[in-house]
Amino acid sequence: MNIVRIFEFAAAIIIALFVAYNFLHYVLFMLVTRPKDASKIGHQLNQFERRQLVEWTPQPSDFLKHDDQKRTYDDVFGTYRDEQANYSTCVFPRVAFSCPYKAEYVLLKPKDGMRLLDLGCGSGAAAEYLASRRNIEIVCVTNSSVQADICRRKFAKLGGRGQVIAADFDSLDLPSDNFDAIYALESIGYTKDLDAWLARCWRMLKPGGRRLIRSRGSLDHCRRKEDYLSVTAFFENWRYNFVGANLLVYKMRRLGFSPIRYRRLPFWAWGLTWNFIQHMLLWKYRLKMRTFVELERIIWRTSKVFVFGNPYNTVLATKPEAASCSQQAHASSKVAGDVAERPCHGDSVLPSRSWSSSKRNEENQLQRLPVPSRDHPASDLALSPVHAELS
Ligand SMILES: C[S@@+](CC[C@H](N)C(=O)[O-])C[C@H]1O[C@@H](n2cnc3c(N)ncnc32)[C@H](O)[C@@H]1O
């Protein structure tokens, strides 16, 4: 074979790999943006899902922890990430290396004039993308003051349509029936009270509003105690709970969400995406986060069916048009476990009002809330409900 043939052959392989790689992203995008009807899942929890609700739920003292090396969110994200980077392990662009939040745009269907809430917003990458495509208002919540500052800088160009609250989303107390859509991308696993968190979302959503949750990992396919114990390392290091589609549908159905749709993508597929590979390299080699430094060992000792089937979950639910706060009071009492949230509590604190365009230029309409830091113990923030007020 002469040198020209070798080059042609190499070029053909590179092009074929590039096409295949984009095709993988395209297929994942199509799957995520066409979630399945959830009527067949979420009717019961297995023993590991019940255990995780007790053993893997982060405690108030875990509030700021993000690594076993005693690093906080600010330490992990603030100094290592470019401001334009997204903090999501997985995103589902139509093709690799393209806009990461296209799938959220398709699922949330934002329309001009809508109000959205982003719980656990990271660098505000999703919010910035959505708000740049539609004339919407977005409130972003993060527990990290570094992230909040990044968001504020990014949202400066949105003319007041982007708001940031630096607070614990478990203590959030915003008005009822206030948002057309609420989304949480890879953040629900950090909640210290899943039932209250979901009930709060129900309350803050307007009837007909959409609830989108993306969450990595779940235990609905866990069959062996050894696997459960093995992946407990993720909770021990990250204080992150694998809140899967089955668990979410189980709880959201009881709150009254309907219809509910979901999509589960197996790890062998989402683990090959460009965004995930980038994160892996960052976590493992630059941040040296223990879970990822030891990932091969964890995979080795865990059954491969569990590891490679471990799903990335997308759940999209609607609060029915006819739903009211009184229905929520009833529904939340049906959710397994205690629901700490008082129904319609926000109403007594704040009138529910829409943000008029005259207010749009006031970047700090929302009261500057206690910014979590090492000086403000997590438990302080977690125990005192946050009341956001319009100035
Ligand atoms: C994996 S990142 C995802 C960020 C973002 N949603 C994205 O897609 O790029 C999880 C986010 O949840 C935030 N978070 C974790 N616990 C939180 C809490 N108790 N209250 C508010 N935000 C929290 C983290 O600071 C981080 O921004």
Coordinates of C-alpha atoms and ligand atoms in Angstrom, one line a residue:
M1 CA 0.0 0.0 0.0
N2 CA 1.5 3.3 -1.0
I3 CA 1.5 6.4 1.2
V4 CA -1.5 8.0 -0.6
R5 CA -3.6 4.9 0.0
I6 CA -2.7 5.0 3.7
F7 CA -3.7 8.6 4.1
E8 CA -7.0 8.0 2.2
F9 CA -7.7 5.0 4.5
A10 CA -6.9 7.0 7.6
A11 CA -9.1 9.9 6.4
A12 CA -12.0 7.6 5.6
I13 CA -11.8 6.1 9.2
I14 CA -11.7 9.6 10.8
I15 CA -14.7 10.8 8.7
A16 CA -16.6 7.6 9.5
L17 CA -15.9 7.9 13.2
F18 CA -16.9 11.6 13.1
V19 CA -20.2 10.7 11.3
A20 CA -20.9 7.8 13.7
Y21 CA -20.2 10.1 16.7
N22 CA -22.6 12.7 15.5
F23 CA -25.1 10.1 14.7
L24 CA -24.9 8.8 18.3
H25 CA -25.7 12.3 19.6
Y26 CA -28.5 12.7 17.1
V27 CA -30.1 9.5 18.2
L28 CA -29.8 10.5 21.9
F29 CA -31.3 13.9 21.1
M30 CA -34.2 12.3 19.4
L31 CA -34.8 9.9 22.2
V32 CA -34.6 12.6 25.0
T33 CA -36.9 15.0 23.1
R34 CA -39.5 12.3 22.6
P35 CA -40.0 10.9 26.1
K36 CA -42.3 7.9 26.7
D37 CA -45.5 7.8 28.5
A38 CA -44.8 6.9 32.1
S39 CA -48.0 4.9 32.9
K40 CA -46.0 1.7 33.1
I41 CA -43.4 2.8 35.6
G42 CA -43.5 4.3 39.1
H43 CA -46.1 2.1 40.7
Q44 CA -43.7 0.7 43.4
L45 CA -40.2 1.1 44.7
N46 CA -37.8 -1.7 45.1
Q47 CA -35.9 -2.3 48.4
F48 CA -32.9 -0.2 47.2
E49 CA -34.9 2.7 46.2
R50 CA -36.5 2.7 49.6
R51 CA -33.1 2.4 51.2
Q52 CA -31.6 5.3 49.2
L53 CA -34.4 7.6 50.4
V54 CA -33.2 7.0 53.9
E55 CA -29.5 6.3 53.6
W56 CA -28.5 8.6 50.6
T57 CA -30.5 11.7 51.3
P58 CA -28.0 14.5 52.0
Q59 CA -28.2 16.0 55.5
P60 CA -28.1 19.7 56.3
S61 CA -24.4 19.5 57.1
D62 CA -23.8 18.2 53.6
F63 CA -25.2 21.4 52.1
L64 CA -22.0 22.8 50.6
K65 CA -19.9 19.7 50.3
H66 CA -19.0 18.6 46.8
D67 CA -16.1 16.3 47.3
D68 CA -14.6 14.2 50.0
Q69 CA -11.5 16.4 49.9
K70 CA -13.5 19.0 51.8
R71 CA -14.1 21.0 48.7
T72 CA -17.2 23.1 48.3
Y73 CA -19.2 23.9 45.1
D74 CA -17.3 27.1 45.0
D75 CA -14.0 25.4 45.2
V76 CA -14.9 22.8 42.6
F77 CA -16.6 25.0 40.0
G78 CA -15.3 28.5 40.7
T79 CA -11.7 28.1 39.9
Y80 CA -11.8 25.2 37.5
R81 CA -14.5 26.0 35.1
D82 CA -14.7 28.5 32.3
E83 CA -17.7 30.9 32.7
Q84 CA -19.1 29.6 29.5
A85 CA -18.9 26.0 30.5
N86 CA -22.0 24.1 31.6
Y87 CA -22.0 22.1 34.9
S88 CA -24.1 19.3 33.6
T89 CA -22.6 15.9 33.2
C90 CA -24.9 15.2 30.3
V91 CA -26.5 17.4 27.8
F92 CA -28.2 16.2 24.6
P93 CA -27.3 18.5 21.7
R94 CA -28.6 17.5 18.3
V95 CA -25.0 16.8 17.2
A96 CA -21.8 16.6 19.2
F97 CA -20.0 19.9 19.8
S98 CA -23.2 22.0 19.2
C99 CA -25.5 23.9 21.6
P100 CA -25.8 21.8 24.7
Y101 CA -29.3 22.9 25.8
K102 CA -31.3 22.3 22.6
A103 CA -33.2 19.4 24.1
E104 CA -34.4 21.5 27.1
Y105 CA -35.7 24.1 24.6
V106 CA -37.7 21.4 22.8
L107 CA -39.0 19.9 26.0
L108 CA -39.9 23.1 27.8
K109 CA -41.4 24.8 24.8
P110 CA -40.7 28.4 26.2
K111 CA -42.9 31.1 24.7
D112 CA -42.6 34.8 24.9
G113 CA -43.9 36.2 28.2
M114 CA -43.4 33.0 30.1
R115 CA -41.6 32.7 33.5
L116 CA -39.3 29.9 34.2
L117 CA -37.5 28.7 37.3
D118 CA -34.1 26.9 37.2
L119 CA -33.3 25.0 40.4
G120 CA -29.6 24.3 40.8
C121 CA -28.6 26.5 37.8
G122 CA -24.8 26.1 37.8
S123 CA -23.3 28.7 35.6
G124 CA -26.7 29.6 34.2
A125 CA -25.8 28.1 30.8
A126 CA -29.3 26.6 30.2
A127 CA -31.1 29.8 31.4
E128 CA -28.9 32.0 29.2
Y129 CA -29.6 29.8 26.2
L130 CA -33.4 29.7 26.7
A131 CA -33.6 33.4 27.4
S132 CA -31.6 34.3 24.4
R133 CA -34.0 32.4 22.2
R134 CA -37.3 33.7 23.7
N135 CA -38.5 36.8 25.5
I136 CA -38.9 35.0 28.8
E137 CA -38.1 35.7 32.4
I138 CA -36.0 33.2 34.3
V139 CA -35.2 32.9 38.0
C140 CA -32.1 30.9 38.8
V141 CA -31.3 29.3 42.1
T142 CA -27.9 28.1 43.2
N143 CA -26.3 27.4 46.5
S144 CA -23.0 28.7 45.3
S145 CA -22.2 32.4 45.5
V146 CA -19.5 32.0 42.9
Q147 CA -22.0 30.5 40.5
A148 CA -24.5 33.3 41.3
D149 CA -22.0 35.9 40.4
I150 CA -21.2 34.2 37.1
C151 CA -25.0 34.1 36.3
R152 CA -25.4 37.8 37.2
R153 CA -22.6 38.7 34.8
K154 CA -24.1 36.6 32.1
F155 CA -27.6 37.9 32.6
A156 CA -26.6 41.5 32.5
K157 CA -27.4 41.5 28.8
L158 CA -30.9 40.2 29.4
G159 CA -32.2 43.5 30.6
G160 CA -33.6 42.2 33.9
R161 CA -35.1 39.0 32.5
G162 CA -32.6 36.9 34.3
Q163 CA -32.8 36.8 38.1
V164 CA -30.4 35.0 40.5
I165 CA -31.1 33.8 44.0
A166 CA -28.1 32.4 46.0
A167 CA -29.8 30.2 48.4
D168 CA -30.6 26.6 49.4
F169 CA -33.4 25.4 47.1
D170 CA -34.7 23.4 50.0
S171 CA -35.5 26.6 51.8
L172 CA -37.0 28.4 48.9
D173 CA -40.3 30.1 49.4
L174 CA -41.6 31.8 46.3
P175 CA -45.2 32.6 45.5
S176 CA -47.6 29.9 44.4
D177 CA -48.8 29.4 40.8
N178 CA -45.9 31.6 39.7
F179 CA -44.0 29.8 36.9
D180 CA -44.9 28.4 33.5
A181 CA -42.1 25.9 33.8
I182 CA -39.6 24.7 36.4
Y183 CA -36.6 22.7 35.5
A184 CA -33.8 21.1 37.5
L185 CA -30.9 19.7 35.5
E186 CA -28.8 17.3 37.5
S187 CA -29.6 19.0 40.8
I188 CA -32.5 17.1 42.4
G189 CA -30.1 14.5 43.8
Y190 CA -28.8 17.2 46.2
T191 CA -32.1 17.8 47.9
K192 CA -32.3 17.1 51.6
D193 CA -36.1 16.5 51.3
L194 CA -37.3 15.1 48.0
D195 CA -41.0 15.1 49.0
A196 CA -41.0 18.7 50.1
W197 CA -38.9 19.7 47.0
L198 CA -41.4 18.1 44.6
A199 CA -44.4 19.5 46.5
R200 CA -42.8 23.0 46.4
C201 CA -42.4 22.7 42.7
W202 CA -46.0 21.7 42.3
R203 CA -47.1 24.7 44.3
M204 CA -45.0 27.2 42.4
L205 CA -46.0 25.9 39.0
K206 CA -49.0 27.5 37.3
P207 CA -51.7 25.1 36.3
G208 CA -50.7 23.7 32.9
G209 CA -47.0 24.3 33.8
R210 CA -44.2 22.0 32.9
R211 CA -41.8 20.3 35.2
L212 CA -38.6 19.0 33.7
I213 CA -36.0 17.0 35.7
R214 CA -32.8 15.5 34.4
S215 CA -31.0 13.3 36.8
R216 CA -28.2 10.8 36.5
G217 CA -28.3 7.3 38.0
S218 CA -31.0 5.3 39.6
L219 CA -31.6 2.2 41.6
D220 CA -34.7 0.8 39.9
H221 CA -32.6 -1.7 38.0
C222 CA -30.4 -2.6 41.1
R223 CA -30.8 -6.2 42.0
R224 CA -27.8 -6.9 44.3
K225 CA -27.0 -5.5 47.7
E226 CA -23.3 -5.6 46.6
D227 CA -24.0 -3.2 43.8
Y228 CA -25.9 -0.8 46.1
L229 CA -23.1 -0.8 48.6
S230 CA -20.5 -0.4 45.8
V231 CA -22.1 2.7 44.3
T232 CA -22.7 4.2 47.8
A233 CA -19.2 5.8 47.1
F234 CA -21.0 8.4 45.0
F235 CA -23.1 9.4 47.9
E236 CA -20.2 9.3 50.3
N237 CA -18.1 11.6 48.1
W238 CA -20.6 13.8 46.5
R239 CA -23.6 13.7 48.8
Y240 CA -25.6 13.0 45.7
N241 CA -28.6 10.8 45.5
F242 CA -29.4 8.8 42.3
V243 CA -33.0 9.9 41.9
G244 CA -34.2 7.8 39.0
A245 CA -37.2 7.9 36.7
N246 CA -39.2 5.2 38.6
L247 CA -38.8 7.1 41.9
L248 CA -39.7 10.4 40.4
V249 CA -42.7 9.1 38.6
Y250 CA -43.8 7.3 41.8
K251 CA -43.8 10.5 43.7
M252 CA -44.9 12.9 41.1
R253 CA -48.0 10.9 40.2
R254 CA -49.0 11.0 43.8
L255 CA -48.7 14.8 43.8
G256 CA -51.1 14.9 40.8
F257 CA -48.8 15.6 37.9
S258 CA -50.3 14.3 34.7
P259 CA -49.3 13.4 32.0
I260 CA -45.8 12.3 33.0
R261 CA -43.3 11.2 30.4
Y262 CA -39.8 9.9 30.8
R263 CA -36.7 8.7 29.0
R264 CA -33.9 6.5 30.4
L265 CA -30.7 6.3 28.5
P266 CA -28.2 3.7 29.5
F267 CA -24.7 4.6 30.7
W268 CA -23.0 2.9 27.8
A269 CA -24.6 5.5 25.6
W270 CA -24.5 8.7 27.6
G271 CA -21.0 7.8 28.9
L272 CA -19.8 8.2 25.3
T273 CA -21.1 11.8 24.8
W274 CA -18.7 14.6 24.3
N275 CA -20.0 16.5 27.3
F276 CA -19.6 13.6 29.7
I277 CA -16.1 12.8 28.4
Q278 CA -15.0 16.4 29.1
H279 CA -16.4 16.2 32.6
M280 CA -14.7 12.9 33.3
L281 CA -11.3 14.2 32.3
L282 CA -11.8 17.3 34.5
W283 CA -13.0 15.3 37.5
K284 CA -10.5 12.6 37.3
Y285 CA -7.2 14.3 36.2
R286 CA -7.6 17.9 37.2
L287 CA -9.9 17.9 40.2
K288 CA -8.9 14.4 41.3
M289 CA -12.3 13.8 42.8
R290 CA -12.1 10.6 44.6
T291 CA -15.1 8.9 43.0
F292 CA -13.6 9.4 39.6
V293 CA -10.1 8.6 40.5
E294 CA -11.4 5.3 41.7
L295 CA -14.0 4.9 39.0
E296 CA -12.4 1.9 37.3
R297 CA -12.2 0.1 40.7
I298 CA -15.9 0.9 41.4
I299 CA -16.9 -0.4 38.0
W300 CA -14.8 -3.5 38.4
R301 CA -16.5 -4.6 41.6
T302 CA -20.0 -3.7 40.5
S303 CA -22.0 -5.9 38.2
K304 CA -21.7 -4.8 34.6
V305 CA -25.4 -5.1 34.0
F306 CA -25.9 -2.5 36.7
V307 CA -23.1 -0.2 35.6
F308 CA -23.7 -0.1 31.8
G309 CA -27.5 -0.1 32.2
N310 CA -27.3 2.7 34.8
P311 CA -29.7 5.2 33.3
Y312 CA -29.6 8.9 32.7
N313 CA -33.2 10.0 33.5
T314 CA -35.3 12.7 31.9
V315 CA -38.8 13.2 33.4
L316 CA -41.2 15.7 32.0
A317 CA -44.5 16.2 33.8
T318 CA -47.4 18.6 33.6
K319 CA -49.4 20.2 36.4
P320 CA -53.0 19.7 35.1
E321 CA -54.9 22.8 34.1
A322 CA -57.6 22.0 36.7
A323 CA -55.1 21.6 39.6
S324 CA -55.3 24.0 42.5
C325 CA -53.5 24.6 45.7
S326 CA -56.1 22.7 47.7
Q327 CA -55.5 19.7 45.5
Q328 CA -51.9 20.0 46.3
A329 CA -52.6 19.9 50.0
H330 CA -54.4 16.7 49.5
A331 CA -51.9 15.3 47.0
S332 CA -48.8 16.1 49.0
S333 CA -50.3 14.2 52.0
K334 CA -50.3 11.1 49.8
V335 CA -46.6 11.3 49.0
A336 CA -44.6 8.7 50.8
G337 CA -42.9 10.1 53.8
D338 CA -43.5 13.4 55.5
V339 CA -43.9 16.5 53.3
A340 CA -42.3 19.4 55.2
E341 CA -43.8 21.9 52.8
R342 CA -46.9 23.8 53.9
P343 CA -49.3 24.0 51.1
C344 CA -49.6 27.4 49.4
H345 CA -47.3 28.9 52.1
G346 CA -45.9 31.4 49.7
D347 CA -49.3 33.0 49.3
S348 CA -49.3 34.2 52.9
V349 CA -45.8 35.7 52.4
L350 CA -46.1 37.3 49.1
P351 CA -48.8 38.2 46.7
S352 CA -48.5 36.2 43.5
R353 CA -47.8 38.8 40.9
S354 CA -46.4 38.7 37.4
W355 CA -43.3 40.7 36.7
S356 CA -44.2 43.7 34.6
S357 CA -41.9 44.8 31.9
S358 CA -41.3 48.1 33.8
K359 CA -39.5 46.1 36.4
R360 CA -37.3 44.3 33.9
N361 CA -34.3 46.5 34.2
E362 CA -34.0 46.0 37.9
E363 CA -31.4 43.3 38.1
N364 CA -31.8 42.9 41.8
Q365 CA -35.6 42.7 42.2
L366 CA -35.2 39.7 44.3
Q367 CA -33.9 40.5 47.7
R368 CA -30.2 39.6 48.2
L369 CA -30.5 36.3 50.0
P370 CA -28.1 34.8 52.5
V371 CA -25.2 33.6 50.3
P372 CA -24.1 30.2 51.3
S373 CA -20.4 30.1 52.4
R374 CA -18.2 28.5 54.9
D375 CA -19.1 31.4 57.2
H376 CA -22.8 30.7 57.0
P377 CA -23.3 27.2 58.3
A378 CA -25.4 25.1 55.9
S379 CA -27.8 24.2 58.7
D380 CA -28.6 27.8 59.3
L381 CA -29.7 28.3 55.7
A382 CA -31.4 25.0 55.5
L383 CA -33.5 25.7 58.6
S384 CA -34.7 29.1 57.8
P385 CA -37.1 29.3 54.8
V386 CA -36.0 31.8 52.3
H387 CA -38.6 34.4 51.5
A388 CA -37.8 36.2 48.2
E389 CA -39.4 39.5 47.9
L390 CA -39.9 41.8 45.0
S391 CA -38.4 45.2 45.8
Ligands
LIG1 C1 -24.4 19.3 38.4 S1 -24.7 20.9 38.7 C2 -25.9 21.3 37.4 C3 -25.9 22.7 37.0 C4 -26.8 23.2 35.9 N1 -28.2 22.7 36.1 C5 -26.4 22.7 34.5 O1 -27.1 22.0 33.8 O2 -25.3 23.1 34.1 C6 -25.7 20.9 40.1 C7 -26.1 22.3 40.6 O3 -27.0 22.3 41.7 C8 -26.6 23.2 42.6 N2 -27.0 22.9 44.0 C9 -26.7 21.8 44.7 N3 -27.3 21.8 45.9 C10 -28.1 22.9 45.9 C11 -29.0 23.4 46.9 N4 -29.2 22.8 48.1 N5 -29.6 24.6 46.6 C12 -29.4 25.2 45.4 N6 -28.6 24.7 44.5 C13 -27.9 23.6 44.7 C14 -25.1 23.2 42.5 O4 -24.4 24.4 43.0 C15 -24.9 23.2 41.0 O5 -25.2 24.4 40.4

